[in-house]
XYZ file of C-alpha atoms in Angstrom:
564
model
C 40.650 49.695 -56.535
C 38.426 47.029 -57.680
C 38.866 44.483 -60.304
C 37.691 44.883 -63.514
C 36.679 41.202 -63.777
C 34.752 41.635 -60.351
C 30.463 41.677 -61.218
C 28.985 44.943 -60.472
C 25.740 45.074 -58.046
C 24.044 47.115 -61.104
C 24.752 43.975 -63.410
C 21.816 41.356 -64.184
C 21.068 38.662 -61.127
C 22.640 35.607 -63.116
C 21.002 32.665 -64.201
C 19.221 30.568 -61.955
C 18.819 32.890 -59.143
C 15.205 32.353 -57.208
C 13.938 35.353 -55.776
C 10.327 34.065 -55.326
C 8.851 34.541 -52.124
C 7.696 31.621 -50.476
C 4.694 31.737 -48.108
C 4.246 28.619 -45.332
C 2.133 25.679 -46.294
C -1.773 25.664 -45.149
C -3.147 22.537 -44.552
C -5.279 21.951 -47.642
C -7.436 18.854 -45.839
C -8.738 18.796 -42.188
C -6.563 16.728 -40.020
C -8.815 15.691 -36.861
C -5.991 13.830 -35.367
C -3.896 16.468 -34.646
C -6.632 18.083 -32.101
C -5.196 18.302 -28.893
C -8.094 16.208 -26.807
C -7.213 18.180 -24.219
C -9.332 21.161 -25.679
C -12.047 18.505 -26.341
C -12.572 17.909 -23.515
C -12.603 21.611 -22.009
C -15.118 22.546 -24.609
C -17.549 19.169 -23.527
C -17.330 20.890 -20.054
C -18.196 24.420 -21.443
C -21.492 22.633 -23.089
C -22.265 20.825 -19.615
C -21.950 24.034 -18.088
C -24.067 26.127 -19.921
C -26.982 22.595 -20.010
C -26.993 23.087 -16.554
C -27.856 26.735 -15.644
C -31.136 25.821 -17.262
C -31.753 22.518 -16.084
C -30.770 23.213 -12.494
C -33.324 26.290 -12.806
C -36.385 24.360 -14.342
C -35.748 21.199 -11.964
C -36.193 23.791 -8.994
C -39.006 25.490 -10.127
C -40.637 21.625 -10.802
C -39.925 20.513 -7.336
C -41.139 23.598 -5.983
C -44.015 23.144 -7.560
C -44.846 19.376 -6.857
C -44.327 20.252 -3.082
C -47.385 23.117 -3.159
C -49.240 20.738 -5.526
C -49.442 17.967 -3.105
C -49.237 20.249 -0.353
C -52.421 21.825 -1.076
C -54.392 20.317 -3.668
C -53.606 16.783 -2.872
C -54.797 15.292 0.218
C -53.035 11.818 -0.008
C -51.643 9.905 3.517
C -48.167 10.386 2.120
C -48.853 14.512 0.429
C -46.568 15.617 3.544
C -44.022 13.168 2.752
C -44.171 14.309 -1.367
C -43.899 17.897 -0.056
C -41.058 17.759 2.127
C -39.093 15.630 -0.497
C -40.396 18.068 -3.398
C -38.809 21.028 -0.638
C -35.288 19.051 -0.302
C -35.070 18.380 -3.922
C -35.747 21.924 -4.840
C -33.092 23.251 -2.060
C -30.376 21.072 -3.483
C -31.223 22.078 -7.062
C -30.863 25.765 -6.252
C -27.700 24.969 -4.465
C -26.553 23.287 -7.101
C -27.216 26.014 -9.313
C -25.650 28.939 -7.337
C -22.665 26.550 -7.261
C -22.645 26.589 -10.852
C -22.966 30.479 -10.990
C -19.264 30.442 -10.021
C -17.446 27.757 -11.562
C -15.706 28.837 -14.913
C -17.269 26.803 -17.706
C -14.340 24.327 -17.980
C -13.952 23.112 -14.540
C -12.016 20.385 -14.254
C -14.860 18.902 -12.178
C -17.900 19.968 -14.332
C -18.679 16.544 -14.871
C -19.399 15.331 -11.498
C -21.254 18.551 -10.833
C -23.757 16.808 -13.718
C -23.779 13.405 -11.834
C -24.753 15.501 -8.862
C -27.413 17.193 -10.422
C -28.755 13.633 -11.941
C -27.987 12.372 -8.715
C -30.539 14.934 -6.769
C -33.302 13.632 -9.376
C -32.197 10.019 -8.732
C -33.125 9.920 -5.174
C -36.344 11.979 -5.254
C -37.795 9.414 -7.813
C -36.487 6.457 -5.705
C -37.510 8.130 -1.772
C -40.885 8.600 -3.900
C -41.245 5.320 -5.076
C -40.597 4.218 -1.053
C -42.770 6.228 0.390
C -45.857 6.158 -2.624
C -45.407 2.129 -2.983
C -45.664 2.345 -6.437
C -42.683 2.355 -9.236
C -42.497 6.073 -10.635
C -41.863 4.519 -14.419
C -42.191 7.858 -16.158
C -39.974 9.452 -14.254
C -37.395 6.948 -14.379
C -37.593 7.319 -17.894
C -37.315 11.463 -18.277
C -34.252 10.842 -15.554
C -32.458 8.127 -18.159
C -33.043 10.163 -20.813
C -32.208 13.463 -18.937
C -28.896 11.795 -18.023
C -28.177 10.684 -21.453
C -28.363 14.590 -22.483
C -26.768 16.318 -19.510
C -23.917 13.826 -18.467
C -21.208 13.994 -21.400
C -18.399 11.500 -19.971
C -18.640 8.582 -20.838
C -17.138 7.275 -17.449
C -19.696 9.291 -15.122
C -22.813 7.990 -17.434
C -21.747 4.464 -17.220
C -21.324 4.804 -13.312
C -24.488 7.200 -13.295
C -26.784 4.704 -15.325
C -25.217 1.257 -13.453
C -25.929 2.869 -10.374
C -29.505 3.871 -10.884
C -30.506 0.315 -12.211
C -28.850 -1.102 -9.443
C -30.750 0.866 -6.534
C -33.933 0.912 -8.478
C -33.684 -2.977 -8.891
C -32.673 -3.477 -5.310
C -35.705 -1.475 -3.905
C -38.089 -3.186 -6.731
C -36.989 -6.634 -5.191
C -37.626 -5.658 -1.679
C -41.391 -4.188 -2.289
C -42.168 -5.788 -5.192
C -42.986 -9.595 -6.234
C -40.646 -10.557 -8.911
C -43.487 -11.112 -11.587
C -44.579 -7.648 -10.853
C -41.388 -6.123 -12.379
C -41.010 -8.236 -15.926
C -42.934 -5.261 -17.313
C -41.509 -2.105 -15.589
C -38.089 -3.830 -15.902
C -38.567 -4.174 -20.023
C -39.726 -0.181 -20.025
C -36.172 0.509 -17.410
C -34.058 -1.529 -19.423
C -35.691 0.233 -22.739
C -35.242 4.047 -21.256
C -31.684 2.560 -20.190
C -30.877 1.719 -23.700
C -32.105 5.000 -25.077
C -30.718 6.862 -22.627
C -27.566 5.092 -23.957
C -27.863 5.842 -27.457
C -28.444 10.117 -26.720
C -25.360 9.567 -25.087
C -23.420 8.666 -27.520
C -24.649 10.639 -30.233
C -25.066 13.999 -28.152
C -21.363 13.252 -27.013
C -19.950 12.610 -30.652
C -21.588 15.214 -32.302
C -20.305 17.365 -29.748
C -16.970 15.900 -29.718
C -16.432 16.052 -33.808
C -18.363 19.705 -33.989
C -15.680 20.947 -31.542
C -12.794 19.519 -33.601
C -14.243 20.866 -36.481
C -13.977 24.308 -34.865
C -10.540 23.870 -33.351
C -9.311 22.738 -37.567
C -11.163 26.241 -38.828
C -8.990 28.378 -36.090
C -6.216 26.831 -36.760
C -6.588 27.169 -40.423
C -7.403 30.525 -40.092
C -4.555 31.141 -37.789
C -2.422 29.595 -40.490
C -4.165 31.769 -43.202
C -3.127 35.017 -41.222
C 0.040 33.600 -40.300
C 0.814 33.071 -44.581
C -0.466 36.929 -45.599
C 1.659 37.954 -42.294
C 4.859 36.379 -43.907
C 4.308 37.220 -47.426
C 3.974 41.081 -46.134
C 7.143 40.530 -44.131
C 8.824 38.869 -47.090
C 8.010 41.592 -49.317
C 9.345 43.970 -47.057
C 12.506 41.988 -46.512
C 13.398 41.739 -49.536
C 13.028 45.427 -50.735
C 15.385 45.904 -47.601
C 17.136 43.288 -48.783
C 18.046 44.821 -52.510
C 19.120 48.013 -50.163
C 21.459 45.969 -48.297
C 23.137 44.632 -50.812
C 23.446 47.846 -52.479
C 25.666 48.805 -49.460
C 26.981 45.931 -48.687
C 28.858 45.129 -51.715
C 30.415 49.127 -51.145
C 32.009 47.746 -48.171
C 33.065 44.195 -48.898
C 35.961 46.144 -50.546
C 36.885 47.561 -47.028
C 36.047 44.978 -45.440
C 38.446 42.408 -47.459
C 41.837 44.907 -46.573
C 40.695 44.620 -42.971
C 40.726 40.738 -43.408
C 43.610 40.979 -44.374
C 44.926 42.659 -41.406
C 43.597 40.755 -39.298
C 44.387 37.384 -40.611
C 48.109 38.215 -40.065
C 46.983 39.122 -36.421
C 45.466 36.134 -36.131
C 48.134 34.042 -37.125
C 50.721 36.263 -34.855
C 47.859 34.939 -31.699
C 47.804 31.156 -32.880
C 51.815 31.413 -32.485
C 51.296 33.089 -28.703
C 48.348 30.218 -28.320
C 50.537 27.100 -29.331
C 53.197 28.613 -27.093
C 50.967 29.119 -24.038
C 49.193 25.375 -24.698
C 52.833 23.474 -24.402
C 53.149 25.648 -21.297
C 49.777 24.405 -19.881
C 50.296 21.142 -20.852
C 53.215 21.454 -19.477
C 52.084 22.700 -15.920
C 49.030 20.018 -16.011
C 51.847 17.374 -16.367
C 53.534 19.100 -13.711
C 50.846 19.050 -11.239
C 49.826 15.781 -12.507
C 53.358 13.792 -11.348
C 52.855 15.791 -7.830
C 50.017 14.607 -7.276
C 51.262 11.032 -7.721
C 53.738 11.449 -5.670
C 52.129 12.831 -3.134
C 49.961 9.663 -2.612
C 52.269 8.119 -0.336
C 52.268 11.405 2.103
C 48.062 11.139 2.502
C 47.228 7.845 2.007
C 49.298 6.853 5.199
C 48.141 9.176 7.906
C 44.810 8.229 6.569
C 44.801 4.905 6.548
C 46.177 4.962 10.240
C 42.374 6.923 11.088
C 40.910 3.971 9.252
C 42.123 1.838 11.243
C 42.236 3.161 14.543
C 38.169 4.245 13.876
C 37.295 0.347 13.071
C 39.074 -0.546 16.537
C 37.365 1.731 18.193
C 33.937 0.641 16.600
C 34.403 -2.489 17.577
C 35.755 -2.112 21.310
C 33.042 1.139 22.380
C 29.689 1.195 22.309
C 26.611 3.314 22.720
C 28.156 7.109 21.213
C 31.462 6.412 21.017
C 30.747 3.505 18.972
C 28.732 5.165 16.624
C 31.357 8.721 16.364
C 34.032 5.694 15.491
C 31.921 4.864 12.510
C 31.099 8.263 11.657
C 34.998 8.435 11.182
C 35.634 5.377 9.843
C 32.763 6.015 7.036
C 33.750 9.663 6.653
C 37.805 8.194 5.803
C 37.156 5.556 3.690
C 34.667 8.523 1.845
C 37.747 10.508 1.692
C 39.964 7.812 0.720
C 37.774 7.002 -2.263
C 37.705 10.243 -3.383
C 42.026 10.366 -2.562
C 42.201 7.310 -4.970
C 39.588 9.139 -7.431
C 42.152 11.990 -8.108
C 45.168 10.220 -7.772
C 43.951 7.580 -10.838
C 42.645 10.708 -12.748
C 46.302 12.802 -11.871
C 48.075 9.267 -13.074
C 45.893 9.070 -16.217
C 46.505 12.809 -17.163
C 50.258 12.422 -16.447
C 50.770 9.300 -18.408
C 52.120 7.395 -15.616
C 49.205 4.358 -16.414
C 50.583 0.858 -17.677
C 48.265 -1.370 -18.909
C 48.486 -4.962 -18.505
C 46.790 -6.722 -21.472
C 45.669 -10.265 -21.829
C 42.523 -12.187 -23.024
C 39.322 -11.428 -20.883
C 35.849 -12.709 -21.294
C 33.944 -9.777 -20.459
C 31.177 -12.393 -19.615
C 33.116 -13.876 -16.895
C 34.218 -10.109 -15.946
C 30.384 -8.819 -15.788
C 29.350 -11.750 -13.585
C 31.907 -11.558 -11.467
C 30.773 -7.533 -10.812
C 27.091 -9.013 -10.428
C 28.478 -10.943 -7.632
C 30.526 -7.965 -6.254
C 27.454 -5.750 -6.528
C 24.565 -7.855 -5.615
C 25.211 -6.797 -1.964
C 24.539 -3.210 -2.417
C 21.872 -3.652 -4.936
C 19.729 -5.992 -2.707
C 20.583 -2.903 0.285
C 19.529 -0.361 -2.060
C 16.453 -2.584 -3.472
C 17.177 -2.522 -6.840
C 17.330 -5.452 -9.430
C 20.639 -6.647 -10.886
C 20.416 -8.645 -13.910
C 22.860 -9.557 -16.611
C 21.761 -10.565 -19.982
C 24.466 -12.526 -22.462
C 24.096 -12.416 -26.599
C 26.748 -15.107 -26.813
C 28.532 -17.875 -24.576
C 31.693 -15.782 -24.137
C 33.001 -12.483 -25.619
C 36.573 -12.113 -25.657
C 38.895 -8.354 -26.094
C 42.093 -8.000 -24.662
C 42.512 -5.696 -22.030
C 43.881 -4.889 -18.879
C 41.946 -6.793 -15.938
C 42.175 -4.206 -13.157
C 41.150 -1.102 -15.917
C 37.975 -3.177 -16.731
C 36.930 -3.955 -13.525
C 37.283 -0.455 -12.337
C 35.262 0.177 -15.394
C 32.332 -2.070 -14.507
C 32.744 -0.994 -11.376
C 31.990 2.434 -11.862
C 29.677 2.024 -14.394
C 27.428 -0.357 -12.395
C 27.825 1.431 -9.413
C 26.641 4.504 -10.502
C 23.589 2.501 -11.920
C 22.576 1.130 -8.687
C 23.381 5.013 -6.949
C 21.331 6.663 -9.538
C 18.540 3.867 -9.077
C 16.078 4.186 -7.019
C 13.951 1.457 -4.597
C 11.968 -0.930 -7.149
C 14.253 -0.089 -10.029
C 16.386 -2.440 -12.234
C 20.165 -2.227 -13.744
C 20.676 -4.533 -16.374
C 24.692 -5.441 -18.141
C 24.343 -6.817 -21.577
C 27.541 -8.501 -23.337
C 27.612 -8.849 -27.053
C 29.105 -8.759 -30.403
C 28.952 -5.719 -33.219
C 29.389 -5.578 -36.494
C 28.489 -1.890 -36.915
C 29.630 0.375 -33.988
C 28.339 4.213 -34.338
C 30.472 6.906 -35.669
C 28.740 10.163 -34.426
C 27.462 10.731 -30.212
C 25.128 12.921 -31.154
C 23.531 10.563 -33.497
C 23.068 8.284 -30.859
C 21.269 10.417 -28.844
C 19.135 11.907 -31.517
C 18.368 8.274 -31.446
C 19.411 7.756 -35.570
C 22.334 5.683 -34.755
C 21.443 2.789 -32.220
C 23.468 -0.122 -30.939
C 23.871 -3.731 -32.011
C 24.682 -6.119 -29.464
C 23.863 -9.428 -31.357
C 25.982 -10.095 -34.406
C 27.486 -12.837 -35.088
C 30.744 -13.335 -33.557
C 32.834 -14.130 -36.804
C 31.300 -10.856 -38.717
C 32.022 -8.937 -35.598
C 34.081 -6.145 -35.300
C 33.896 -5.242 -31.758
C 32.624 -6.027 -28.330
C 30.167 -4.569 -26.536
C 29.111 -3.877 -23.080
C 26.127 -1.935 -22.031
C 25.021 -0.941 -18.849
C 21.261 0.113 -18.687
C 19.199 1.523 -15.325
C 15.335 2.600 -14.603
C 17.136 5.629 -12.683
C 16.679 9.396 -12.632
C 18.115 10.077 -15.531
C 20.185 12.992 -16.784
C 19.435 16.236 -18.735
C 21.018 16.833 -22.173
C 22.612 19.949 -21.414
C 24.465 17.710 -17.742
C 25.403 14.928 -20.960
C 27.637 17.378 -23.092
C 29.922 17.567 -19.785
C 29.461 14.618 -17.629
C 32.701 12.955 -18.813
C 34.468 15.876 -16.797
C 36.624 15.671 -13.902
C 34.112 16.735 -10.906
C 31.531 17.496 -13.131
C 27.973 16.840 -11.393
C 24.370 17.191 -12.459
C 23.515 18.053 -8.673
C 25.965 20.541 -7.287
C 27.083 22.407 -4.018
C 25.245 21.057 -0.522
C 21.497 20.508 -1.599
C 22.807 17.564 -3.498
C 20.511 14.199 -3.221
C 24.012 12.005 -3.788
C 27.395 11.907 -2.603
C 30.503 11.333 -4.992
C 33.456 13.109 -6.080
C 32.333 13.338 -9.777
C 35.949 11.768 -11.091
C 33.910 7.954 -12.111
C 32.727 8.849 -15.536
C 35.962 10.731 -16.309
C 38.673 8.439 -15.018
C 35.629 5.613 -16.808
C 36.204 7.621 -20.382
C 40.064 7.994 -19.929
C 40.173 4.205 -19.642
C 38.090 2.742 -22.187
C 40.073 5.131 -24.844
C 42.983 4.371 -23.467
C 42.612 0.884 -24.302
C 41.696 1.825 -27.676
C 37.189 2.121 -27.166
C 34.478 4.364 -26.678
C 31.610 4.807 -25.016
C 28.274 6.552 -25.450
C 25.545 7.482 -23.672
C 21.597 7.524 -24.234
C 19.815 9.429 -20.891
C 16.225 11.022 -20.254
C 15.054 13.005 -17.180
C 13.695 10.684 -15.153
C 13.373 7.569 -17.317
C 16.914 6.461 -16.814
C 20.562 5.882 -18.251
C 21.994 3.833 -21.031
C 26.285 3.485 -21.364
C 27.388 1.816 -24.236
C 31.079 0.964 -24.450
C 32.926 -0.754 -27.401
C 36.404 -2.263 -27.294
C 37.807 -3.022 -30.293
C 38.462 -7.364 -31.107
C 41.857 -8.358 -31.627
C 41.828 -9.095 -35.207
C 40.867 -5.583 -35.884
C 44.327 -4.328 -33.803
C 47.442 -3.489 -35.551
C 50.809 -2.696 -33.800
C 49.052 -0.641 -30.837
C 46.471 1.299 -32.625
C 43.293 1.250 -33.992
C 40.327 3.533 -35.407
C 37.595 4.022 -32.535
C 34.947 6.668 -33.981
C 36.653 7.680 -36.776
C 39.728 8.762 -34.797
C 42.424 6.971 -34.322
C 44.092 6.732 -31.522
C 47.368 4.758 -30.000
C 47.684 2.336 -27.160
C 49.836 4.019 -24.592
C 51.249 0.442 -23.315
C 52.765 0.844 -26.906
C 53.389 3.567 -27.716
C 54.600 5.741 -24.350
C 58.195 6.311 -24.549
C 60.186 5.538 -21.681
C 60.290 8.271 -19.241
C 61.845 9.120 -15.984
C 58.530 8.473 -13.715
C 57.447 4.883 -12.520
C 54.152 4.070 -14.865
C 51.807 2.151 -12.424
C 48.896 -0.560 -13.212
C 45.632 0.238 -13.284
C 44.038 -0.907 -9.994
């Protein structure tokens, strides 16, 4: 049965409840910036379009009927000439035309298809001004004008109109005495102008009516969108008062059943915890024989290493080059052998770290030396940058190299010809607290505090590469996790680096992020805590703390080995 004290569903909403329906927001004034030029543009090529059915039509039936005219009626030396250019003029018209007949309205290329038709006009007034001797000044003008109507991009007017005073003036100059063309050139350059100013007006009253159009639909849009909701809202919440109704009838139920299950639940944590030492237990198992076994593979292979670089040296021609097919193909394999047997060490606790004072700026350019090799082969540009003289953390020398070493590495991999990988060193004063922050982009990274208010020290690792995608970034720090998997892949590796990277820098009491976008490259960030901001092995990286294992491993059984 149900408490007495418990509220009914029949009893009054209590105070403060909101059950108004909210409806989403219409714009109240028209933004024009948020038009997506993109559907501009489309609509300038719809109004080009249907300008040049017409035009295309009139300027054949004109032609046609300048060629009978001085066919006919006209008895001139030239009227043959006239006719036969009048003919041409109206053929490419009409093709022009048809053309048009089946292009959509918003082709892509409706623009030039208006230079073209300008362009057909162009050189019947210029072959007539050739073959007549005389300058054709009112048709120049109706074809500047024309243009200025027809032609709505700006780049193919500019080209269009440049071009025509260009050939007209060059012709003028060859038949014409320079003194002969002050006057005709004031009337070009006049049309020119004019034709200039329809242009722009034609084009922006285009431009701003089509905006204006693509505001109203999507106010409208928004409009229906609001009565749409506030129907569905209205509905919802007469379901709503229904479903409550019910719903409180079985919360009773419901809450026995909870009950139940909650001691169920806590009867599976029990079996969980059990079967998690087990794992862990089998992991640390499988971790120590893997160690171990690193004597047993690393010798026969390094025998094949070294027999394959004899043999490359001592053969030639195909032998020679199946000798360093092996020799490349073990030392692959050998990599990838070391790979798992640092990651098998890490996960079985069998890493000692060394620590002493290191200046990561003497660290990073000693890996810019170490590197520059394969970056020049790979054609990529290795730079480091420096916020400070030196920057000082103690660490362990061989886990920081490998560090840099994979870090940088990958850079240059991931980079490709004409690209740049940059290291910066610095100080922080305010390291982020939250991943995903970073990468929403509302944390970001300091690198140039000063060094007395600083509380870490930072290197960062930055490349021009492909990138990754944020759904590869939520695993990459997994062992043989790759963004590119199975044979098709574009890059070799073993996909151990950034995990045996991660185990490292923690281990020594960091972190590390990462900021990455398909194709526009990588950023890895990695802090190490400064010594002053130690105590007794252990420190607070991220908001977690976590212990140094140099200090804090007991003694065990099992040789611990440096980090190499």
């Amino acid at each position: 049965m149900s408490d007495a004290n418990e509220p009914s569903v029949w009893d009054d909403p209590p105070a403060g409840a909101d059950f108004t329906i909210r409806l989403p927001e219409i714009p109240r004034q028209v933004d024009l910036d948020a038009v997506d030029p993109a559907s501009v543009d489309a609509a300038l090529r719809s109004v080009v379009h249907d300008s040049l059915l017409p035009v295309t039509t009139g300027l054949s039936v004109l032609f046609m009927f300048n060629m009978v005219l001085h066919l006919i009626f006209v008895s001139m030396p030239y009227a043959a000439y006239i006719s036969f250019l009048a003919a041409t003029s109206a053929v490419g018209a009409l093709l022009l035309r048809l053309f048009l007949r089946t292009m959509p309205s918003d082709h892509p290329r409706m623009h030039a298809v208006s230079g073209l038709v300008v362009g057909v006009v162009l050189g019947h007034t210029l072959f007539t001004q050739i073959i007549t001797g005389s300058i054709p000044l009112t048709q120049l003008t109706l074809l500047l004008v024309g243009a200025g109507v027809i032609i709505m991009s700006r780049r193919w007017f500019a080209g269009f109109l440049g071009l025509t005073l260009v050939l007209w003036l060059t012709l003028s100059l060859i038949s014409f005495p320079l003194a002969d063309l002050v006057i005709p050139g004031i009337s070009v350059g006049a049309a020119a102008a004019f034709s200039t100013m329809i242009h722009v007006v034609r084009r922006r009253t285009n431009v701003r009516a089509e905006e204006l159009r693509l505001v109203s639909e999507s106010q409208k849009e928004a409009l229906r969108e609001a009565l749409a909701a506030e129907e569905r809202q209205r509905e919802s919440l007469a379901e709503s008062e229904q479903t409550l109704r019910d719903t409180m009838s079985d919360l009773q139920s419901a809450k026995s059943t909870l009950e139940r299950r909650e001691e169920e639940l806590s009867e599976m944590v029990t079996a969980l915890t059990e079967a998690k030492k087990q794992a862990e237990e089998s992991s640390r198992i499988k971790s120590a024989m893997l160690a171990n076994m690193s004597h047993e593979v690393r010798t026969p292979l390094t025998a094949v290493i070294g027999f394959s670089e004899i043999l490359a040296e001592e053969t030639s021609g195909e032998s020679q080059h199946f000798a360093s097919l092996i020799m490349k193909s073990s030392r692959r394999l050998m990599e990838t052998l070391d790979s798992v047997l640092k990651l098998s060490r890490l996960e079985a606790g069998k890493v000692q770290l060394n620590r002493q004072s290191l200046d990561l700026v003497e660290e990073a350019e000693a890996m810019i030396l170490e590197q520059s090799n394969r970056a020049d082969a790979a054609g990529v540009k290795l730079d480091l940058s420096t916020y400070a003289d030196s920057c000082t953390s103690t660490l362990d020398h061989g886990a920081l190299q490998r560090i840099l070493r994979n870090l940088v590495g990958n850079a240059i991999k991931f980079t490709d010809e004409g690209g740049h990988v940059i290291i910066r060193i610095g100080h922080s004063a305010h390291p982020p607290t939250d991943a995903e922050a970073v990468r929403r982009g509302a944390q970001i990274h300091v690198l140039d505090d000063p060094p007395e208010r600083a509380t870490h020290a930072v290197l960062q690792v930055e490349d021009t590469g492909i990138g990754m995608s944020a759904s590869f970034q939520e695993k990459m720090f997994e062992a043989f996790h790759q963004e590119s998997q199975g044979l098709s892949r574009s890059h070799e590796g073993s996909g151990l680096g950034l995990s045996i990277t991660q185990r490292l820098i923690r281990l020594m009491q960091g972190e590390i992020y990462v900021e990455s976008e398909k194709g526009e490259g990588t950023t890895f960030t990695v802090y190490f805590p400064l010594d002053r901001f130690r105590s007794n092995g252990r420190s607070t990286t991220n908001g977690i703390s976590q212990t140094d294992s140099s200090a804090s491993d007991s003694p065990s059984s099992e040789r611990s080995e440096p980090v190499t």
